[in-house]
Coordinates of C-alpha atoms and ligand atoms in Angstrom, one line a residue:
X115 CA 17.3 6.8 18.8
X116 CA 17.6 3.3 20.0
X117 CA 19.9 0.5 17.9
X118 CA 19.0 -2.5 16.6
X119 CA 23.0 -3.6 16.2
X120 CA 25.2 -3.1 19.2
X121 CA 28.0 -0.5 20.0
X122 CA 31.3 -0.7 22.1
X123 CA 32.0 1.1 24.9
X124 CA 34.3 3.6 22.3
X125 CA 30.7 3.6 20.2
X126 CA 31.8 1.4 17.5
X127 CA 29.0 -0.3 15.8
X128 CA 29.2 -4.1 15.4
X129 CA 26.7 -6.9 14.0
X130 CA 27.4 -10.4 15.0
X131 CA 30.4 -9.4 17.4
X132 CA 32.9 -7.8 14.7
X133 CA 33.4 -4.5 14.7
X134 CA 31.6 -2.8 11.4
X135 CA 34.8 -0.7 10.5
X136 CA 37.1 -3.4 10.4
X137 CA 34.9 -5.5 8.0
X138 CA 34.8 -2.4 5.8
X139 CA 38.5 -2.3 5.9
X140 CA 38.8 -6.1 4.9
X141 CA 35.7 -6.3 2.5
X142 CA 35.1 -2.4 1.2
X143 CA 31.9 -0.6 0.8
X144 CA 29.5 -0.2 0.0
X145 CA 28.9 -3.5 1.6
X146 CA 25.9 -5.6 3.0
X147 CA 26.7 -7.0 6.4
X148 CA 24.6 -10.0 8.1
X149 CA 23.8 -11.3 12.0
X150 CA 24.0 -14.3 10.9
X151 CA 23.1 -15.6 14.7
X152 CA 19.8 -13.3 14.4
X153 CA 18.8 -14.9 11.3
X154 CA 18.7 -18.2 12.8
X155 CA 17.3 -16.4 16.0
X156 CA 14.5 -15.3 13.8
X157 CA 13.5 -18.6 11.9
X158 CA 13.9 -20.5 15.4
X159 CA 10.9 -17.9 16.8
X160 CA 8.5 -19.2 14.2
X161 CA 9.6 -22.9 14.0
X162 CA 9.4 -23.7 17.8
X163 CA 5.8 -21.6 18.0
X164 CA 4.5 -24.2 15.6
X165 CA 6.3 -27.2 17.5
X166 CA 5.2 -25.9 20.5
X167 CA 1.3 -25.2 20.1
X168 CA 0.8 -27.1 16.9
X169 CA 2.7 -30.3 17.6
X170 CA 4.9 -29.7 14.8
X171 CA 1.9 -29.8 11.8
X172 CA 3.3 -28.0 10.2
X173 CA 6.6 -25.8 7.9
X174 CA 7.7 -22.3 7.9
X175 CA 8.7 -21.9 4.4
X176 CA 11.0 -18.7 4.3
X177 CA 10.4 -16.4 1.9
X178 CA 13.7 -16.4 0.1
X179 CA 12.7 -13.0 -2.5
X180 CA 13.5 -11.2 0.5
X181 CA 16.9 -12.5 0.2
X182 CA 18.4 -15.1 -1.9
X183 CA 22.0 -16.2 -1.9
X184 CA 23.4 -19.8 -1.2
X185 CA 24.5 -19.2 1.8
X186 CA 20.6 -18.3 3.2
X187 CA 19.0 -21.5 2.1
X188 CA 22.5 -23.7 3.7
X189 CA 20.8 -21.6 7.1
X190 CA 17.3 -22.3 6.3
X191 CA 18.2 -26.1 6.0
X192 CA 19.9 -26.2 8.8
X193 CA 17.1 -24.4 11.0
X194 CA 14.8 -26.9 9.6
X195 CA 12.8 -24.7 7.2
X196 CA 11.4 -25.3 4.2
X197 CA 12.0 -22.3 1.2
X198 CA 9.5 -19.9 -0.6
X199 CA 10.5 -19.5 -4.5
X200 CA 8.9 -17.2 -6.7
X201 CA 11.0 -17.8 -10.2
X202 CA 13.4 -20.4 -11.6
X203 CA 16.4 -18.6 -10.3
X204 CA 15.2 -18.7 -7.0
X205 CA 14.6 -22.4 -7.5
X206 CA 18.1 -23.0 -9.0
X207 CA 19.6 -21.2 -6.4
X208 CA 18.1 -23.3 -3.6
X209 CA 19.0 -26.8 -5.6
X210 CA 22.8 -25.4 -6.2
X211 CA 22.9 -25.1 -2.3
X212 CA 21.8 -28.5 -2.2
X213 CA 18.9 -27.1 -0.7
X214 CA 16.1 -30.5 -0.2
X215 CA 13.6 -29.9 -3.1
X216 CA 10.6 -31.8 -0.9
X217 CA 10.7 -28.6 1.5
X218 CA 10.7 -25.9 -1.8
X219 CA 7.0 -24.3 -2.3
X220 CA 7.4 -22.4 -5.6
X221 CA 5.3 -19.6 -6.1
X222 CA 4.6 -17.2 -8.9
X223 CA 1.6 -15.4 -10.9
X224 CA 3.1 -16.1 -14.4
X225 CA 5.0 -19.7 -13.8
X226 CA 6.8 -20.4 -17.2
X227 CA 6.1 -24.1 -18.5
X228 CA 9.9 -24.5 -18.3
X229 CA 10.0 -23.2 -14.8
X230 CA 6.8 -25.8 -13.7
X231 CA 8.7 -28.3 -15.0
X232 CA 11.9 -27.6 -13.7
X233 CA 10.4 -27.9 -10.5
X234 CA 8.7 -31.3 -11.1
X235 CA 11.5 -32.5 -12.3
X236 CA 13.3 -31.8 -9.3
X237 CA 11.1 -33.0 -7.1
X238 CA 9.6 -29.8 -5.9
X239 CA 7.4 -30.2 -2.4
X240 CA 5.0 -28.0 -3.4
X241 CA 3.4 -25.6 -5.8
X242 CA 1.5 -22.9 -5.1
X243 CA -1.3 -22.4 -8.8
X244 CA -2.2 -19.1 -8.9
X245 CA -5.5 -19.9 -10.4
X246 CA -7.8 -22.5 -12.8
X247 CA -5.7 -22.0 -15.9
X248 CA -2.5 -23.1 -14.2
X249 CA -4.3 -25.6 -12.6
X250 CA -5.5 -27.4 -15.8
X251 CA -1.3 -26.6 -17.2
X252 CA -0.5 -28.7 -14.3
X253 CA -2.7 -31.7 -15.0
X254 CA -1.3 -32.1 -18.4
X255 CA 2.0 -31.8 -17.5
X256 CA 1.4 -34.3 -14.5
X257 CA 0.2 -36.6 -16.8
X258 CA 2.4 -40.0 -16.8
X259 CA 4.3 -39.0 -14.0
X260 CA 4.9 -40.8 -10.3
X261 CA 6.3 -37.9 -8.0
X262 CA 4.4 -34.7 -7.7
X263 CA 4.3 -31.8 -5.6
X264 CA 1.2 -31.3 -3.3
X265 CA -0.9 -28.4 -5.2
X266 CA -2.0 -25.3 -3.4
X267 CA -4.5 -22.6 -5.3
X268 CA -3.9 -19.3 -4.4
X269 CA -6.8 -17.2 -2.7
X270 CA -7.1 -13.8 -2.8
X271 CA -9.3 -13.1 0.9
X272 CA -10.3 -9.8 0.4
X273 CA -8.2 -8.4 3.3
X274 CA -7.1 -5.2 3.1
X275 CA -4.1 -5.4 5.5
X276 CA -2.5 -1.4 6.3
X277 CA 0.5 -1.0 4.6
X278 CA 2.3 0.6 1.2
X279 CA -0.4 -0.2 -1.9
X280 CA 2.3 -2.1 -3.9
X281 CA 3.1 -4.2 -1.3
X282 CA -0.3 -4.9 -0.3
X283 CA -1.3 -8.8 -1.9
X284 CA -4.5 -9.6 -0.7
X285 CA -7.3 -7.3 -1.5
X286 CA -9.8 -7.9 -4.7
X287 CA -8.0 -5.7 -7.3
X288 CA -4.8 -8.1 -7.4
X289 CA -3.1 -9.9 -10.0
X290 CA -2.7 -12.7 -7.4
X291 CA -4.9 -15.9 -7.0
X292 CA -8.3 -16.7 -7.1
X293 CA -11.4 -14.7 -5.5
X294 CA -12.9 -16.0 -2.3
X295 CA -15.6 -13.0 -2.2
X296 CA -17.4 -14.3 -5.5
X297 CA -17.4 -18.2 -5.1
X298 CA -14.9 -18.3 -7.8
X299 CA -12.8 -20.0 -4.9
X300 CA -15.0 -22.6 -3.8
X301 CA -15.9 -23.3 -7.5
X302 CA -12.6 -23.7 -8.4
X303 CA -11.0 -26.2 -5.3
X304 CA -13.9 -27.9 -5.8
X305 CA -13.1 -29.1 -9.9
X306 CA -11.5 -32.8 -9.9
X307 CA -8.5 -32.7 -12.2
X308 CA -7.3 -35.8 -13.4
X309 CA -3.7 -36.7 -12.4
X310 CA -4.2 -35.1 -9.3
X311 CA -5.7 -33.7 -6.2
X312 CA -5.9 -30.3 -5.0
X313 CA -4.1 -30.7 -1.5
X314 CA -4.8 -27.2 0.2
X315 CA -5.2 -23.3 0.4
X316 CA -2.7 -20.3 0.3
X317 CA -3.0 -16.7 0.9
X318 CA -0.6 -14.2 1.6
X319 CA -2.3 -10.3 2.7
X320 CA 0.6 -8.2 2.3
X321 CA 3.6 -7.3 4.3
X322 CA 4.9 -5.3 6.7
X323 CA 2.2 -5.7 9.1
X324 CA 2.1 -5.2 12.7
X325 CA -1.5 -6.7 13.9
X326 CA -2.2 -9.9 14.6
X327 CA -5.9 -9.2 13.6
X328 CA -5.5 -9.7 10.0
X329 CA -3.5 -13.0 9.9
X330 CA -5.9 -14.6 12.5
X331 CA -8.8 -13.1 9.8
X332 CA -7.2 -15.0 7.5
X333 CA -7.0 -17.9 9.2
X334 CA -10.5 -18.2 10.3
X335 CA -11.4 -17.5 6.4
X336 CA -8.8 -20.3 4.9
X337 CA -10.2 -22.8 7.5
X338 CA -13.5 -21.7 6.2
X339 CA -13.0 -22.4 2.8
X340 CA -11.4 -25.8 3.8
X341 CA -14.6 -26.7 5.4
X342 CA -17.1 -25.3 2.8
X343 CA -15.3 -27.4 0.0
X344 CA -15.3 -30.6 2.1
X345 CA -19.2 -29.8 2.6
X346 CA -20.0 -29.0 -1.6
X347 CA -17.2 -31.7 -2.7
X348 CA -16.1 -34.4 0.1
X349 CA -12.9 -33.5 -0.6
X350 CA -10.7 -32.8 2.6
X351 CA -8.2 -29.9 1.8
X352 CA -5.4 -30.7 4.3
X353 CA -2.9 -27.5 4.3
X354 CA -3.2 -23.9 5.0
X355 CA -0.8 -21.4 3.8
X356 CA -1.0 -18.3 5.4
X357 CA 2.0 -16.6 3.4
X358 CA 4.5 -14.0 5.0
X359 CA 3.9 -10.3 5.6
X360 CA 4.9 -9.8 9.5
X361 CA 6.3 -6.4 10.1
X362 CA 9.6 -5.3 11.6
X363 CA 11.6 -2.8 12.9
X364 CA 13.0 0.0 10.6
X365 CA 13.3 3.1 12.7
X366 CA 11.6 3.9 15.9
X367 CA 8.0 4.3 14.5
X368 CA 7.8 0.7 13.8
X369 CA 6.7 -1.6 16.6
X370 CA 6.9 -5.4 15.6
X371 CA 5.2 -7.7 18.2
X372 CA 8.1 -10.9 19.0
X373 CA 7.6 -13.3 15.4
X374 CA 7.2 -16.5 18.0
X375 CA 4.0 -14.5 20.1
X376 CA 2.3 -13.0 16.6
X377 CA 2.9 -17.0 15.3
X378 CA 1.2 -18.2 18.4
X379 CA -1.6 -15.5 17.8
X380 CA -1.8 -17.3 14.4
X381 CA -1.7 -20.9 15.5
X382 CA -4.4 -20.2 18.2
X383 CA -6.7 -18.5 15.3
X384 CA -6.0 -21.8 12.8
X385 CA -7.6 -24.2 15.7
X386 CA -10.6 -22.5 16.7
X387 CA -11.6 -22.1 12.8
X388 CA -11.0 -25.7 12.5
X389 CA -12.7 -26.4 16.0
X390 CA -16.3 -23.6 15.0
X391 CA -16.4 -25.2 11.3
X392 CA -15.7 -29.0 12.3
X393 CA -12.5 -29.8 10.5
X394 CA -9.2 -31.5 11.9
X395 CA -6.4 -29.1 12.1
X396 CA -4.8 -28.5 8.9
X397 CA -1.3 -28.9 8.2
X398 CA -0.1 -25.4 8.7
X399 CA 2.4 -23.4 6.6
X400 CA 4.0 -19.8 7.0
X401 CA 6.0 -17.8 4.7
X402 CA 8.1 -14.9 6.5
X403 CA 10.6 -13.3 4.5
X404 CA 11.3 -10.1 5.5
X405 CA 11.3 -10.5 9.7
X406 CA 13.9 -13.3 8.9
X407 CA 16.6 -11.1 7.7
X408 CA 15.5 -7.7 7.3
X409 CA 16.5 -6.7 11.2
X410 CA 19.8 -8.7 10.4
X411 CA 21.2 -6.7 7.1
X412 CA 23.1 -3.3 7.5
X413 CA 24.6 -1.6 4.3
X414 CA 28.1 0.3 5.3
X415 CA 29.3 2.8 2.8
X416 CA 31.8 5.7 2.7
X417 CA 31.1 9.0 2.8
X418 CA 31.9 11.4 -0.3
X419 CA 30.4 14.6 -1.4
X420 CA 28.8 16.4 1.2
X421 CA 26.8 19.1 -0.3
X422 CA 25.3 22.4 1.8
X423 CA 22.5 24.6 0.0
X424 CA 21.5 27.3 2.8
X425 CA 18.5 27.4 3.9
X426 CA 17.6 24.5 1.5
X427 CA 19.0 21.1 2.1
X428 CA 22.0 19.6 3.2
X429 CA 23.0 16.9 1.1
X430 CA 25.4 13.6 1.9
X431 CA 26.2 11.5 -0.6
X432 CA 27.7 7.6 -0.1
X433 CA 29.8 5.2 -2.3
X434 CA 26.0 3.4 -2.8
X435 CA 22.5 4.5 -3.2
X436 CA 19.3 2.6 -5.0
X437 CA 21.3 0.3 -7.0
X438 CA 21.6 -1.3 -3.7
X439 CA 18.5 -0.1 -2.0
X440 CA 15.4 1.0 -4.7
X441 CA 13.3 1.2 -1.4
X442 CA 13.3 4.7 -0.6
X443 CA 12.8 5.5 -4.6
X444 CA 10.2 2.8 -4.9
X445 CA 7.8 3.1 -1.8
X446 CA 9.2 6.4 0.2
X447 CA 10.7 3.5 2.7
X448 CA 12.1 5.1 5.9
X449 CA 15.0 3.8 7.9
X450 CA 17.6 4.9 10.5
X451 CA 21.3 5.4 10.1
X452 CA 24.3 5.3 12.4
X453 CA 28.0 6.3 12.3
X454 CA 29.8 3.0 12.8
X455 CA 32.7 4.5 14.1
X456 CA 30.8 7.2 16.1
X457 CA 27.9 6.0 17.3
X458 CA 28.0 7.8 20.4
X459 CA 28.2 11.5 18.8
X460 CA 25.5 13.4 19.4
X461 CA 22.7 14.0 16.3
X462 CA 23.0 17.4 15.5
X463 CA 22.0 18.2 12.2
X464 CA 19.5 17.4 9.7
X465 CA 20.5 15.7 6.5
X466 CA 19.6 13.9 3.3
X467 CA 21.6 11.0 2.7
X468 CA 21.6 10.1 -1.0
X469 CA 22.9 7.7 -3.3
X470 CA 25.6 8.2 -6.4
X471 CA 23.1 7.3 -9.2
X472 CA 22.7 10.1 -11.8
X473 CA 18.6 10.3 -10.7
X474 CA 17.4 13.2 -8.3
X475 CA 15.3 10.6 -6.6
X476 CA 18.3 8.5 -5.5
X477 CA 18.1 8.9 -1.8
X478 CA 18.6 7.1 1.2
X479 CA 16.9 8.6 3.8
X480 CA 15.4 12.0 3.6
X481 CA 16.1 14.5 6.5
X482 CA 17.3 12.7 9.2
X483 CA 18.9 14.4 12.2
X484 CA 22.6 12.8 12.2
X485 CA 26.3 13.7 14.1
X486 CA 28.1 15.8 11.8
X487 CA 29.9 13.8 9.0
X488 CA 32.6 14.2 7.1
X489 CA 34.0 12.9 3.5
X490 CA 35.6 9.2 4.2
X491 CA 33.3 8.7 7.4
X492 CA 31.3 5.4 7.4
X493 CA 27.9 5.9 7.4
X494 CA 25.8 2.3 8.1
X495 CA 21.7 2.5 7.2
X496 CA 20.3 -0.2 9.6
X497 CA 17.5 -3.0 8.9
X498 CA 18.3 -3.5 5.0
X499 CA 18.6 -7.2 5.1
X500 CA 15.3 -8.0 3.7
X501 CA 14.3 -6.8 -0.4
X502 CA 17.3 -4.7 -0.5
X503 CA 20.6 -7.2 -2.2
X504 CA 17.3 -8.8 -3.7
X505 CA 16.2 -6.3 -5.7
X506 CA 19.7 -4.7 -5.8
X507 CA 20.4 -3.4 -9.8
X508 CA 23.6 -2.3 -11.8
X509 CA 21.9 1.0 -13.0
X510 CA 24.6 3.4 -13.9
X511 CA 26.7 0.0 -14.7
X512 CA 27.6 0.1 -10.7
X513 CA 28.8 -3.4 -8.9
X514 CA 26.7 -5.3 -7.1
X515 CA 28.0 -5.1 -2.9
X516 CA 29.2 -7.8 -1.4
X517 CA 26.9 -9.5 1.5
X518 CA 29.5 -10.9 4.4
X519 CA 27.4 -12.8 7.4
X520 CA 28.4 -12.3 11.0
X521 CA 28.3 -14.9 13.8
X522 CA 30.1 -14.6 17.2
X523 CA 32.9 -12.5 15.4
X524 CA 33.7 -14.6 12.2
X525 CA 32.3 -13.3 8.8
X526 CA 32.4 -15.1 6.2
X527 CA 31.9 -13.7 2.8
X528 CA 29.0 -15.1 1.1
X529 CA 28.3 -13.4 -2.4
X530 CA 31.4 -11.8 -3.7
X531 CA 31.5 -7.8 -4.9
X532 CA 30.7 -7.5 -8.9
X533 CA 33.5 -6.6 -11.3
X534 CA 33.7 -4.6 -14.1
X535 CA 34.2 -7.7 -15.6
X536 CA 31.0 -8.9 -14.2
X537 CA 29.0 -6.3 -15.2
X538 CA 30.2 -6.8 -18.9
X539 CA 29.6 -10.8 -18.9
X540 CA 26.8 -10.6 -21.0
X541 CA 27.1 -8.1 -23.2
X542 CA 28.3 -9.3 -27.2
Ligands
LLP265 N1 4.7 -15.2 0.5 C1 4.2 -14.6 -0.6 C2 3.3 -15.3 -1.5 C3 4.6 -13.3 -0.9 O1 4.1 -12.6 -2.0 C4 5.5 -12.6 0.0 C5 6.0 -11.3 -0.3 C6 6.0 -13.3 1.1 C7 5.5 -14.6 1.3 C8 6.9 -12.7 2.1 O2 6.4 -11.6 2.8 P1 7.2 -10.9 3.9 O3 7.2 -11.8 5.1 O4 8.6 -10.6 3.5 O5 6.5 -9.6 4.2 N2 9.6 -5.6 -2.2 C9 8.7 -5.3 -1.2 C10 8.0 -6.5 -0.5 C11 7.2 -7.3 -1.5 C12 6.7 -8.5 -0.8 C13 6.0 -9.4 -1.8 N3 5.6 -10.6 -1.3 C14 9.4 -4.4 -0.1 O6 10.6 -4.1 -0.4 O7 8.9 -4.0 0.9

């Protein structure tokens, strides 16, 4: 199997230039580990396609649900990118990092009045309605006011894209956004609201995708749209979200096209809608999340109870498990492991690495042909920067990791392992 991190010449794994073993030694396990350097590498591939072939019209927004920590927005504002938020606390955590509120596009299905107004108040770029009811909340709560955001409605397009069902956003059966099959769409961008005008479109068609085909599908129907409510209304929608949803790399099976190449696949598909339907090009926005940092995340843990039932199952358990990673348990995710301090022993036998929760279904990765391990060895599952911290949990009362990011050798820690004390802070 091929690596995504790098090895030494003694096959010692490392991410960002440090060695993983000695950052287990100074920061324990379990433990999230970052490239920080690919991170940027990744957000770079998506901003220079749309400087390059779109003459800078436009913002990738990453999708910070896929990860969410200070330290990520300090890296997205410094990249130049503007930040996805789904929720108040993803909102609070951009501000606290002094993140700029104009480049914030908050999202969400079931926006709180506290949360729309937190955002106002903060000056918020940009919210994304998710359909005609929020859009009549946010012209009364407009009312009086001098700074908005710029309003998006959220469409659902009717595009099946292949992946897992849960993950899957755009088809009709959706809690998200507003249909475009049924005019509902057109009817609804083409209302006038009072305090304000609808300023563009947003879809997002699910996530871990590989082809090009369905973005650029997309893209031809969001330009559409823009042009059929400029023809019913006279009303010039100027931005296009196309949301987030390219795939990457998890084991060998998975084949991501370059992010920059699939963005200029995009960006090509944007201008010849707005060229065939006789619009200017609109102000384009992206929202990757997981190809940011999902490549750039390994979890290290230790090695405990190693469990042989002949002819059944061989079963290796680690310090960690779906408290840190609910993907396996959630959506039979696959992903590759390594030895960090062997990754040059050959893989020899087929086993189950699971977790430490009390739950049968607490596993890693099912059946997968390792180098014979033993209690204390560290065992690093690869690609788990993306959805894994974020939807981390404390079932069984079990800390939170800590996530260290790596660049050219240095880590620096940037979310600190959870107490005991942490874990009772809010109970009375
Ligand atoms: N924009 C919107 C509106 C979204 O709903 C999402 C993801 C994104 C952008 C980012 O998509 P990405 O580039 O990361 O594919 N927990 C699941 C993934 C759920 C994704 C939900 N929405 C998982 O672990 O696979």
């Amino acid at each position: 199997m091929e690596m995504i991190q790098n090895e030494t010449n003694e096959g010692v794994l490392t991410v960002g230039g440090a060695e993983v073993p000695a950052l287990a030694r100074e920061f324990g396990t379990p433990l999230f580990i970052m490239d920080r350097g690919l991170i940027e590498e990744n957000m770079r591939a998506y901003k220079s396609a749309i400087d390059e072939a779109y003459d800078g019209r436009g913002l990738v927004l990453y999708a910070s649900k896929a990860f969410s920590a200070k330290e990520i927005y300090r890296i997205a504002n410094k990249e130049g990118l503007g930040v996805d938020v789904v929720s108040g606390g993803e909102l609070y955590t951009a501000l606290s990092a002094g993140f700029p509120a104009e480049n914030i596009c908050m999202h969400g299905n079931n926006k709180s009045i506290e949360e729309i107004l937190f955002a106002i108040e903060n000056g918020v770029g940009r919210i994304v309605a998710d359909g005609e009811e929020e859009l009549e909340i946010l012209d009364k709560l407009f009312e009086g006011r001098e700074k908005l955001p710029r309003v998006l409605v959220r469409i659902r397009p009717g595009i099946e894209a292949h992946t897992h069902d849960f993950i899957q956003t755009g088809q009709e059966d959706s809690k998200f956004g507003v249909s475009l099959s049924d005019g509902e769409a057109l009817r609804v961008l083409c209302k006038p609201y009072k305090n304000y005008k609808i300023t563009g479109v947003h879809c997002h068609i699910g996530s871990q995708i590989f082809e090009d085909k369905p973005f650029m599908t997309a893209a031809d129907l969001m330009v559409k749209l823009l042009s059929d409510v400029y023809k019913e209304s006279g009303h010039l929608l100027e931005e296009v979200n196309l949301g987030g949803g390219f795939g990457i790399r998890y084991t060998d099976k998975d084949t991501p096209r370059p992010y920059h190449d699939a963005m200029l696949a995009t960006i090509a598909a944007v201008k010849k809608a707005a060229e065939r339907y006789g619009i200017p090009y609109p102000f384009l926005l992206v929202e990757p999340g997981r190809s940011i940092v999902g490549e750039a995340g390994v979890t290290v843990y230790t090695v405990g109870a190693i469990k042989d039932i002949p002819d059944i199952r061989k079963y290796v358990s680690v310090d960690g498990g779906m408290g840190d990673n609910p993907r396996y348990i959630l959506y039979g995710a696959e992903y590759d492991a390594v030895l960090p301090e062997k990754t040059k022993a050959p893989r020899e036998e087929v086993v189950t690495i699971c977790g430490r929760c009390c739950e049968s279904g607490d596993i890693l990765i099912k059946d997968i042909c390792m180098p014979k391990v033993q209690r204390g060895d560290l065992l690093a599952v690869l690609s788990t920067g993306a959805y894994n911290y974020s939807m981390s949990s404390n079932y069984n009362r079990l800390p939170r990791p800590a996530v260290v990011m790596v660049k050219d050798g240095e880590a620096k820690l940037c979310v600190r392992r959870e107490s005991y004390e942490d874990i009772i802070r809010n109970d009375i």
